[in-house]
Short mmCIF file of C-alpha atoms and ligand atoms in Angstrom, two decimals:
data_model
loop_
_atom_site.label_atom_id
_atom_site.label_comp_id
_atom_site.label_asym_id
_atom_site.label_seq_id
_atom_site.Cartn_x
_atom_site.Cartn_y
_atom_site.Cartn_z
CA UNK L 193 88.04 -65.83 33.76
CA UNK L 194 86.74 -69.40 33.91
CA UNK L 195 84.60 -70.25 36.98
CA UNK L 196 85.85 -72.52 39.60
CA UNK L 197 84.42 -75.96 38.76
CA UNK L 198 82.35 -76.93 42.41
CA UNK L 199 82.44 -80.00 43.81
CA UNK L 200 81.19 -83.18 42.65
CA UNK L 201 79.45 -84.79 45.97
CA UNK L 202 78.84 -87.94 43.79
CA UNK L 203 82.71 -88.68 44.14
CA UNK L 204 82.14 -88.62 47.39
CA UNK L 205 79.03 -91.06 47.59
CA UNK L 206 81.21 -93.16 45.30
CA UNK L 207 83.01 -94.52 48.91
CA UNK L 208 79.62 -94.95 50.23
CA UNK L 209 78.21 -97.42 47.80
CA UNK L 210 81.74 -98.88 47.62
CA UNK L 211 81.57 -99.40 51.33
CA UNK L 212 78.35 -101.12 51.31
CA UNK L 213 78.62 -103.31 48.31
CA UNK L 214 81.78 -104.30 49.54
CA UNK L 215 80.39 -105.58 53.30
CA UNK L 216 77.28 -106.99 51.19
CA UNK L 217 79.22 -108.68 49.21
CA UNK L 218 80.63 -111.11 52.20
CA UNK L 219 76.72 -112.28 51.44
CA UNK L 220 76.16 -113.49 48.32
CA UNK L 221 74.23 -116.38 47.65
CA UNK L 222 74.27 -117.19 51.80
CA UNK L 223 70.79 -117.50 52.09
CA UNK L 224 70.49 -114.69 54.79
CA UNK L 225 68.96 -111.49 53.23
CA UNK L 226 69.07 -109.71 56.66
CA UNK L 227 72.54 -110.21 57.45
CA UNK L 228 73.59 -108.77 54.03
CA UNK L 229 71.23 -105.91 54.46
CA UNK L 230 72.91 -105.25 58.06
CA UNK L 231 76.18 -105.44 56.89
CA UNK L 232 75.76 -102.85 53.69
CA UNK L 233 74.12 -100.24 56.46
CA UNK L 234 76.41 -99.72 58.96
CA UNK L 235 79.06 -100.00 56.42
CA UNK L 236 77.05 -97.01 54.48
CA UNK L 237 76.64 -95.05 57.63
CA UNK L 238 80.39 -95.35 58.60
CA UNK L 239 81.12 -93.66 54.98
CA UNK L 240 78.28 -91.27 55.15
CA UNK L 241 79.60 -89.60 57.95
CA UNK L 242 82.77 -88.95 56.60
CA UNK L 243 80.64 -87.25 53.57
CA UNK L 244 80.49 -82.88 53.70
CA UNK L 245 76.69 -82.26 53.89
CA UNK L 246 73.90 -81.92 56.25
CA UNK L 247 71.78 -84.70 55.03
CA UNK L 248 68.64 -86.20 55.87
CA UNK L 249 67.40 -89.48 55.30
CA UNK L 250 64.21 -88.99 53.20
CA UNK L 251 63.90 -92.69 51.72
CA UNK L 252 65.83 -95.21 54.20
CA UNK L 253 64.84 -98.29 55.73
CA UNK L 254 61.88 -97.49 57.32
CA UNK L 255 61.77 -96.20 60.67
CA UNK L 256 63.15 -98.37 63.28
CA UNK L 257 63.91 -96.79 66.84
CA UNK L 258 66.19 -99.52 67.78
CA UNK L 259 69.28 -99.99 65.71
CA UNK L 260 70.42 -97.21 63.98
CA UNK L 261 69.37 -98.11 60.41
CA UNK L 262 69.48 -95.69 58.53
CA UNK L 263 66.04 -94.57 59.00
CA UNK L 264 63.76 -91.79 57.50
CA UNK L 265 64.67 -88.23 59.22
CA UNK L 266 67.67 -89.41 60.25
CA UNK L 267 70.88 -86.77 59.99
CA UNK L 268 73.57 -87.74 57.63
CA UNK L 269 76.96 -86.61 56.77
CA UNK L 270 79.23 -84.46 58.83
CA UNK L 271 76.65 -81.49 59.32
CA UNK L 272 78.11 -79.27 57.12
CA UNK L 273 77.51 -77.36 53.84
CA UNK L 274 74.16 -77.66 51.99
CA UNK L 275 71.33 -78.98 53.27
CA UNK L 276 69.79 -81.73 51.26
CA UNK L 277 67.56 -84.84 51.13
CA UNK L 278 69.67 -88.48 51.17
CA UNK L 279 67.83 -91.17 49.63
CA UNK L 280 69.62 -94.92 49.80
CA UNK L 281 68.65 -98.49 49.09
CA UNK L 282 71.97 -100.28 50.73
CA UNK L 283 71.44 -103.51 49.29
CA UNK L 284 68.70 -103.25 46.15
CA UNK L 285 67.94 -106.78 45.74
CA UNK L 286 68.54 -108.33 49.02
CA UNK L 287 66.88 -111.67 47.34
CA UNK L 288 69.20 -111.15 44.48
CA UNK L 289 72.10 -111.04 46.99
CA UNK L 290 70.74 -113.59 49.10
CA UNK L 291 70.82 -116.24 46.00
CA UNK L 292 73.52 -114.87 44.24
CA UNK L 293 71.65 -113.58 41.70
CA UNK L 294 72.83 -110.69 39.37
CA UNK L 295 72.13 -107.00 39.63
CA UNK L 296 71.88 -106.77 43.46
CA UNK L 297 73.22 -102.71 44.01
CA UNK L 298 74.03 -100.72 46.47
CA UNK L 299 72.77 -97.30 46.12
CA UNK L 300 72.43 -93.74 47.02
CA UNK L 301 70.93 -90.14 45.98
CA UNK L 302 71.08 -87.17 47.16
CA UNK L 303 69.23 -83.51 46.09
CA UNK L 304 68.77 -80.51 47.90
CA UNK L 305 66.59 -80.29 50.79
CA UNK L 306 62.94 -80.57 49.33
CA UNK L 307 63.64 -81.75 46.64
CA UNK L 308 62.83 -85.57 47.05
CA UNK L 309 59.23 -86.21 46.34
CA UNK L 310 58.20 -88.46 49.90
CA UNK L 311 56.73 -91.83 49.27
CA UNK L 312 54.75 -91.85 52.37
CA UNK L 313 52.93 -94.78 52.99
CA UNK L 314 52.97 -95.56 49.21
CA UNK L 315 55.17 -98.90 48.36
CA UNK L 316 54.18 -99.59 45.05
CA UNK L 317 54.08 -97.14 41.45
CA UNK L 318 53.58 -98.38 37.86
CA UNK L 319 56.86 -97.48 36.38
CA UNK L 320 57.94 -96.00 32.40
CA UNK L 321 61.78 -95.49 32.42
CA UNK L 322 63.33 -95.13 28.76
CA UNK L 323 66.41 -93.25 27.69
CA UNK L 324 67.66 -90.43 26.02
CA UNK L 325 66.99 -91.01 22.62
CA UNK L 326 62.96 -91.88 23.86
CA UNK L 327 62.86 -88.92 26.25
CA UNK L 328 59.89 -86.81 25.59
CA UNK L 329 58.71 -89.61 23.38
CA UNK L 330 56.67 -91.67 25.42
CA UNK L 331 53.44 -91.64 27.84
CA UNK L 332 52.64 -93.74 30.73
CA UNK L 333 48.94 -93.35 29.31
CA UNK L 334 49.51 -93.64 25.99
CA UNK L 335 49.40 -97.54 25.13
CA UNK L 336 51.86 -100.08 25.78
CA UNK L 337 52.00 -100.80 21.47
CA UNK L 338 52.37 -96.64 21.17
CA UNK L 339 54.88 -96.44 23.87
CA UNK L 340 56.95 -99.09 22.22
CA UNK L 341 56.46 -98.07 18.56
CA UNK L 342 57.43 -94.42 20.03
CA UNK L 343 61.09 -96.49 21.42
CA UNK L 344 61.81 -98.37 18.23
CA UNK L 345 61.10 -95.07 16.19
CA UNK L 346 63.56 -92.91 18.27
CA UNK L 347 66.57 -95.41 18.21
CA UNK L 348 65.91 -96.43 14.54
CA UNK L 349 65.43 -100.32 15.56
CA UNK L 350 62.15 -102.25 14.94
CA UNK L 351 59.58 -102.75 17.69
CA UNK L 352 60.32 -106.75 17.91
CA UNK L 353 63.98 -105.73 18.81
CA UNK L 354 62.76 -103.75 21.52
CA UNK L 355 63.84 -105.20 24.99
CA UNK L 356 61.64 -104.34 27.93
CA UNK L 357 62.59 -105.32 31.71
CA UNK L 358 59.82 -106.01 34.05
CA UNK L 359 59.26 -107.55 37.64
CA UNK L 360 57.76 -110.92 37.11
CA UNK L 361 55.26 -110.61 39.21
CA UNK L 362 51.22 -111.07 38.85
CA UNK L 363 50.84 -107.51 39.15
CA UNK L 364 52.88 -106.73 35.73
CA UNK L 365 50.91 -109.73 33.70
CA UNK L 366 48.45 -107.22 31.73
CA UNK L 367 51.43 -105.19 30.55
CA UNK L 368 53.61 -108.39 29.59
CA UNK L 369 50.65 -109.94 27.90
CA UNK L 370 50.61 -106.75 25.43
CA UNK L 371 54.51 -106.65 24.90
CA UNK L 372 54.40 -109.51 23.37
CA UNK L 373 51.40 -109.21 21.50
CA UNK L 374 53.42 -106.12 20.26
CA UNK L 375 56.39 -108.78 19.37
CA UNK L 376 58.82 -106.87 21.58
CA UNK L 377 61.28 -108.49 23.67
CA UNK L 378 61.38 -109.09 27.38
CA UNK L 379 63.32 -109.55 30.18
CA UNK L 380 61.57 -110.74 33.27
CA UNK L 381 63.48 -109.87 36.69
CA UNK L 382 62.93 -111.27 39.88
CA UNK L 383 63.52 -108.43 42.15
CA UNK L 384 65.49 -105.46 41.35
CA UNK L 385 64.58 -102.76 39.36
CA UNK L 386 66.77 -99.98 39.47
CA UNK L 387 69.70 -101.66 38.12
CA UNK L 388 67.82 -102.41 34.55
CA UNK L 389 66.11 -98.63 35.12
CA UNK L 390 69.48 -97.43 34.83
CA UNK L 391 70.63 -99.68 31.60
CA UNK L 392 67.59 -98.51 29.77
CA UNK L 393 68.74 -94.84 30.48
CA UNK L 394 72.41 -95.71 29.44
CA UNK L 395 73.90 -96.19 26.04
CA UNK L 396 74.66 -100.08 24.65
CA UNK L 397 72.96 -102.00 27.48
CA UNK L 398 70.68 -103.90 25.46
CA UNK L 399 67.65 -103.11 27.75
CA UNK L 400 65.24 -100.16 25.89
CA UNK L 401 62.83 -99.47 28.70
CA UNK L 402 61.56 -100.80 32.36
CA UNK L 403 57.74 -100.95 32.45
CA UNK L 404 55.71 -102.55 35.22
CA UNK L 405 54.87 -102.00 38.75
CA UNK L 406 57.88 -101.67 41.42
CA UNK L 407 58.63 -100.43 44.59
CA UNK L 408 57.94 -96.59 45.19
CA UNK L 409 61.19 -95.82 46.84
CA UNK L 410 62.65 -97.44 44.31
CA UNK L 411 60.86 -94.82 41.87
CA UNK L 412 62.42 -91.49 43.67
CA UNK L 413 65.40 -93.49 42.90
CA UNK L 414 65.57 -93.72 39.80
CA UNK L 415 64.36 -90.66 39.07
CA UNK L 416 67.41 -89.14 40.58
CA UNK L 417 69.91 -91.32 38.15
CA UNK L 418 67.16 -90.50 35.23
CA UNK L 419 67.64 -86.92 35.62
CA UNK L 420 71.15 -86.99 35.50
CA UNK L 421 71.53 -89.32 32.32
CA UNK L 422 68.68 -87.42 30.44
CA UNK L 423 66.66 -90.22 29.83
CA UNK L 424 62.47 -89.63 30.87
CA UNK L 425 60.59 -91.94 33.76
CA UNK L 426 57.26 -91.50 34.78
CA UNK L 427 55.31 -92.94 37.44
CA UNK L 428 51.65 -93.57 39.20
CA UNK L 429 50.98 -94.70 42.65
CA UNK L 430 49.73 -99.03 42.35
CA UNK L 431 48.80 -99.38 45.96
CA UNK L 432 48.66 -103.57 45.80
CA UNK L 433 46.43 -103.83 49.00
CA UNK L 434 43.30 -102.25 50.46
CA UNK L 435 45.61 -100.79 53.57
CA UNK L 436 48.22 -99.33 51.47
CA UNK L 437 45.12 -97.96 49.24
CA UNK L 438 43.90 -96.73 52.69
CA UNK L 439 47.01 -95.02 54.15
CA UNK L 440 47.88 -93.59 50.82
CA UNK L 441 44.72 -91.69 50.61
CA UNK L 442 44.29 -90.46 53.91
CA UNK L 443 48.05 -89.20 53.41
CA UNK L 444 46.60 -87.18 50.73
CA UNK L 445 48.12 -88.78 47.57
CA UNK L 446 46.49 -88.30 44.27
CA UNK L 447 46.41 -92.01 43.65
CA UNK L 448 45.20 -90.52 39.52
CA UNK L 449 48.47 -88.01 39.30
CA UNK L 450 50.92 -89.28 36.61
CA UNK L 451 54.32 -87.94 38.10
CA UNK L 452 57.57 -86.76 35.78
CA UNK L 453 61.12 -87.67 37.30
CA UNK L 454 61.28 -83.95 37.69
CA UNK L 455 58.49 -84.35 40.40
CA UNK L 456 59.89 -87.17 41.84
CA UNK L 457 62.83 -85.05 42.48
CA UNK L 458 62.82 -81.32 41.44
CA UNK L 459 65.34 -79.17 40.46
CA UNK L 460 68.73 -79.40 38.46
CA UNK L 461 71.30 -80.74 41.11
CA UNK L 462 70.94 -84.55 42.00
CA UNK L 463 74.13 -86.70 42.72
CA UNK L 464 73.01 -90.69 42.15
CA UNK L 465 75.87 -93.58 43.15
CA UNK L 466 75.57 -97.45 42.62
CA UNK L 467 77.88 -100.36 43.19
CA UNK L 468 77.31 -103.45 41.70
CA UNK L 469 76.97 -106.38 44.65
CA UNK L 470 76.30 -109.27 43.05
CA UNK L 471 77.70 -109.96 38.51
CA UNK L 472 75.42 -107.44 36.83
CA UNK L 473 74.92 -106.93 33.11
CA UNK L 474 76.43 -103.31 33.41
CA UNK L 475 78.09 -102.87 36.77
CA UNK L 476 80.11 -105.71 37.55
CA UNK L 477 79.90 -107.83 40.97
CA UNK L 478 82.28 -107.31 43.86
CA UNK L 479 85.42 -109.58 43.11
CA UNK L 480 88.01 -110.40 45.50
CA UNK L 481 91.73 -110.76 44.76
CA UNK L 482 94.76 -112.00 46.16
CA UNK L 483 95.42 -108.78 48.30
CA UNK L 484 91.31 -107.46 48.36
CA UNK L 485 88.47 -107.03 45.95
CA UNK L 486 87.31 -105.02 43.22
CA UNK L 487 83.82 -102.89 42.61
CA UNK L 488 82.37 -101.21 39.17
CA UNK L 489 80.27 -98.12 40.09
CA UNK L 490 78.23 -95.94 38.36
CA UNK L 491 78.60 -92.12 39.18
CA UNK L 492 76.22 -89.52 37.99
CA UNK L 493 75.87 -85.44 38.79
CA UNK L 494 72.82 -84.23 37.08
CA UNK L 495 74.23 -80.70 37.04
CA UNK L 496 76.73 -81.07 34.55
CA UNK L 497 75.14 -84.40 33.39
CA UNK L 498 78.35 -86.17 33.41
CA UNK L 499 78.35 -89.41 34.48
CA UNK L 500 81.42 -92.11 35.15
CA UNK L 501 82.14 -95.78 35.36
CA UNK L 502 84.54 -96.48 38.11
CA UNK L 503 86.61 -99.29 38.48
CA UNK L 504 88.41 -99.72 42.17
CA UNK L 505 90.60 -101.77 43.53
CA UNK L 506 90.31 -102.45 47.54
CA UNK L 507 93.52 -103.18 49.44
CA UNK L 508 92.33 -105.36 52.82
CA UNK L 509 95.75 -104.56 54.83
CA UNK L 510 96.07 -100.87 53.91
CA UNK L 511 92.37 -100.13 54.56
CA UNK L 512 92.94 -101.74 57.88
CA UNK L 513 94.83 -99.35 58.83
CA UNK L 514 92.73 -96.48 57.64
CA UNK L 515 89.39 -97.29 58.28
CA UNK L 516 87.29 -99.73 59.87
CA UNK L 517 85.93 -100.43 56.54
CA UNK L 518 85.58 -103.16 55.04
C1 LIG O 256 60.05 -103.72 44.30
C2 LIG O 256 61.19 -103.42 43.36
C3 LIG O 256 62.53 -103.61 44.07
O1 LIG O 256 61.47 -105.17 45.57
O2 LIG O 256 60.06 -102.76 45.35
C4 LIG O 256 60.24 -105.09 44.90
O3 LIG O 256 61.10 -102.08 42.90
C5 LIG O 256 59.14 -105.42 45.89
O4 LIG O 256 58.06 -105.93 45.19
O5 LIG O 256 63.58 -103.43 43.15
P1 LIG O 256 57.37 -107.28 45.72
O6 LIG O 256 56.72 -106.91 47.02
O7 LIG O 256 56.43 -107.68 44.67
O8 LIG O 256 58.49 -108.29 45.90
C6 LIG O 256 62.61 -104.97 44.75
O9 LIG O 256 62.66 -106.01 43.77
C7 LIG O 256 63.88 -105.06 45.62
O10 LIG O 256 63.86 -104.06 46.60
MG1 LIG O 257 65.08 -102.10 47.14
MG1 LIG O 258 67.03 -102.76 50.10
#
C-alpha cells in the first residue's frame, strides 16, 4: 500500500510570506525602510503562530528586547509537532522596498532543529550560487574564468551569454573586473540577493549564477531554497571590518572554511517560502485590485524537491472578518 504523503509545512509558510509582503507592500517606494520592515514582522508573526511547529528563530532580526521582532531564540509557531530552526528575512530589500525598486521579498525557511548553520557575529560571506544543470560543476576556489567556462559548458550556451548577478558594491569590484574580462554578462543589484540566488537556481530566468559578497544570513537562506531546487551554493565568511573580523574569530569561525549549502543547512528536509514585495523579474510585486491585491510566491520542500509558483488573490472585506491580517 502507498504511504501516506506527510505534510508540506511550506504550504503553510506560504500565508506567512503572503502576510508580510502584503503589509510591506502598503510601503513601496515611501521612503521609510523601517516602517515597511515593521509592518512585514508583526504581520509574519501573526501568521507564524497560526503555523503547527515548535520553531525557533535561528536567523531573525537581531536581538532586540523591546518589541517583539522576531528575534534570534525566539519561539515560533503554535508549539507543536517537530522541533525545528525558523530562519526569515521579512522584508529582503528594505532599500528596494523603500524606493520601489524590484525584487524586494519576503521570506522564510525552516529545517529541523540543528540544522541551520548560525551566522554568529558573521554579516558578510563571498557567495557561488548556480543551478542545477552547474551543480557539482563549479568551485568557489577555482577561478572566476573556470567557474564560468564550467556554467556555459553545463547549459550548452557560450561563456559571453553567461549572466552573473552581483551586489554593486566596492567589495565585489575584483570579481566584476574578471567577468568581464571573461566577456560574460552582468547584472549589478543594489541590494537584494536572494531573489536573483533563487533565479539562477530556477529554470528560464535569464540569470546563470550570483557571485560576490552578501549578507551571511542571507547565505543560510539561500542555501535552504538551493537545496530544495538542486542547484549548488557555496560560501566563505568576508568579514568587511576589523570588529566583525574580531568577533568572528573569537566566536570560533574558520574564517578559511569553504562551506556547501549542505553545511549551511544539513540534512534532507528544508521548507523555503518567498513573496514577491515589490515587481520582480520572477515573482511578481504585490498588486492591488478593485476588491484586494494579488501576490506570486515561490514554494519549495526539499524533501520531495517539488517546488510551486503560487498565484493568490486577497479579498480585503472577507479577510476582515477572518483575520486581522492584512
Ligand atoms: C547584503 C545582501 C542583502 O543587504 O546583506 C546587503 O545579502 C548588505 O550589504 O540582500 P551592504 O552592507 O553592503 O549594504 C541586502 O542587500 C539586503 O538585506
Ligand atoms: Mg536581507
Ligand atoms: Mg530584511
Amino acid at each position: 500500500m502507498a504511504e501516506i504523503p506527510d505534510r508540506n509545512l511550506g504550504l503553510e509558510l506560504l500565508r506567512v510570506t503572503e502576510a508580510a509582503a502584503l503589509a510591506a507592500s502598503r510601503w513601496v517606494g515611501r521612503g521609510q525602510k523601517e516602517a515597511g520592515d515593521g509592518a512585514a514582522v508583526d504581520a509574519m508573526r501573526l501568521l507564524l503562530s497560526s503555523v503547527e511547529m515548535n520553531g525557533t528563530i535561528v536567523i531573525g532580526e537581531g536581538e532586540k528586547d523591546e518589541a517583539p521582532m522576531l528575534y534570534n531564540g525566539e519561539s515560533v509557531g503554535n508549539g507543536k509537532g517537530h522541533a525545528c530552526d525558523v530562519a526569515v528575512d521579512p522584508v529582503e530589500g528594505t532599500n528596494l522596498l523603500a524606493k520601489g525598486l524590484p525584487n524586494s521579498i519576503a521570506v522564510i525557511a525552516v529545517a529541523p532543529r540543528g540544522a541551520m548553520w548560525d551566522p554568529g557575529p558573521a554579516f558578510y560571506m563571498d557567495k557561488l550560487v548556480v543551478g542545477p544543470e552547474a551543480a557539482g560543476k563549479v568551485d568557489l576556489d577555482a577561478s572566476v574564468e573556470e567557474n564560468l567556462k564550467a556554467i556555459a559548458d553545463a547549459k550548452g550556451i557560450r561563456v559571453t551569454e553567461v549572466t552573473v548577478v552581483l551586489l554593486e558594491r566596492e567589495r565585489n569590484l575584483e570579481k566584476i573586473r574578471a567577468i568581464r574580462d571573461v566577456g560574460a554578462r552582468i547584472r549589478l543589484i543594489s541590494d537584494g540577493d536572494v531573489a536573483p540566488a533563487l533565479m539562477s537556481a530556477l529554470p528560464d530566468t535569464g540569470i546563470d549564477a550570483v557571485m560576490g559578497i552578501g549578507g551571511t544570513p542571507e547565505g543560510v537562506i539561500t542555501a535552504c531554497a538551493v537545496l530544495g531546487l538542486g542547484g549548488e551554493m557555496q560560501g566563505r565568511l568576508a568579514p568587511q571590518s576589523d570588529m566583525e573580523r574580531k568577533r568572528v574569530l573569537e566566536a570560533g569561525y574558520d574564517l578559511d572554511r569553504k562551506l556547501t549549502h549542505s553545511e549551511l543547512v544539513s540534512g534532507e528536509d528544508t521548507f523555503f517560502a518567498a513573496t514577491g514585495i515589490t515587481q520582480g523579474s520572477f515573482l511578481g510585486g504585490v498588486r492591488y485590485t478593485r476588491t484586494g491585491a494579488t501576490t506570486t510566491s515561490l514554494v519549495i520542500r526539499s524533501h520531495s524537491g517539488t517546488w510551486r509558483r503560487v498565484d493568490s488573490h486577497h479579498r480585503w472585506e472577507k479577510l476582515s472578518k477572518i483575520s486581522a491580517v492584512p
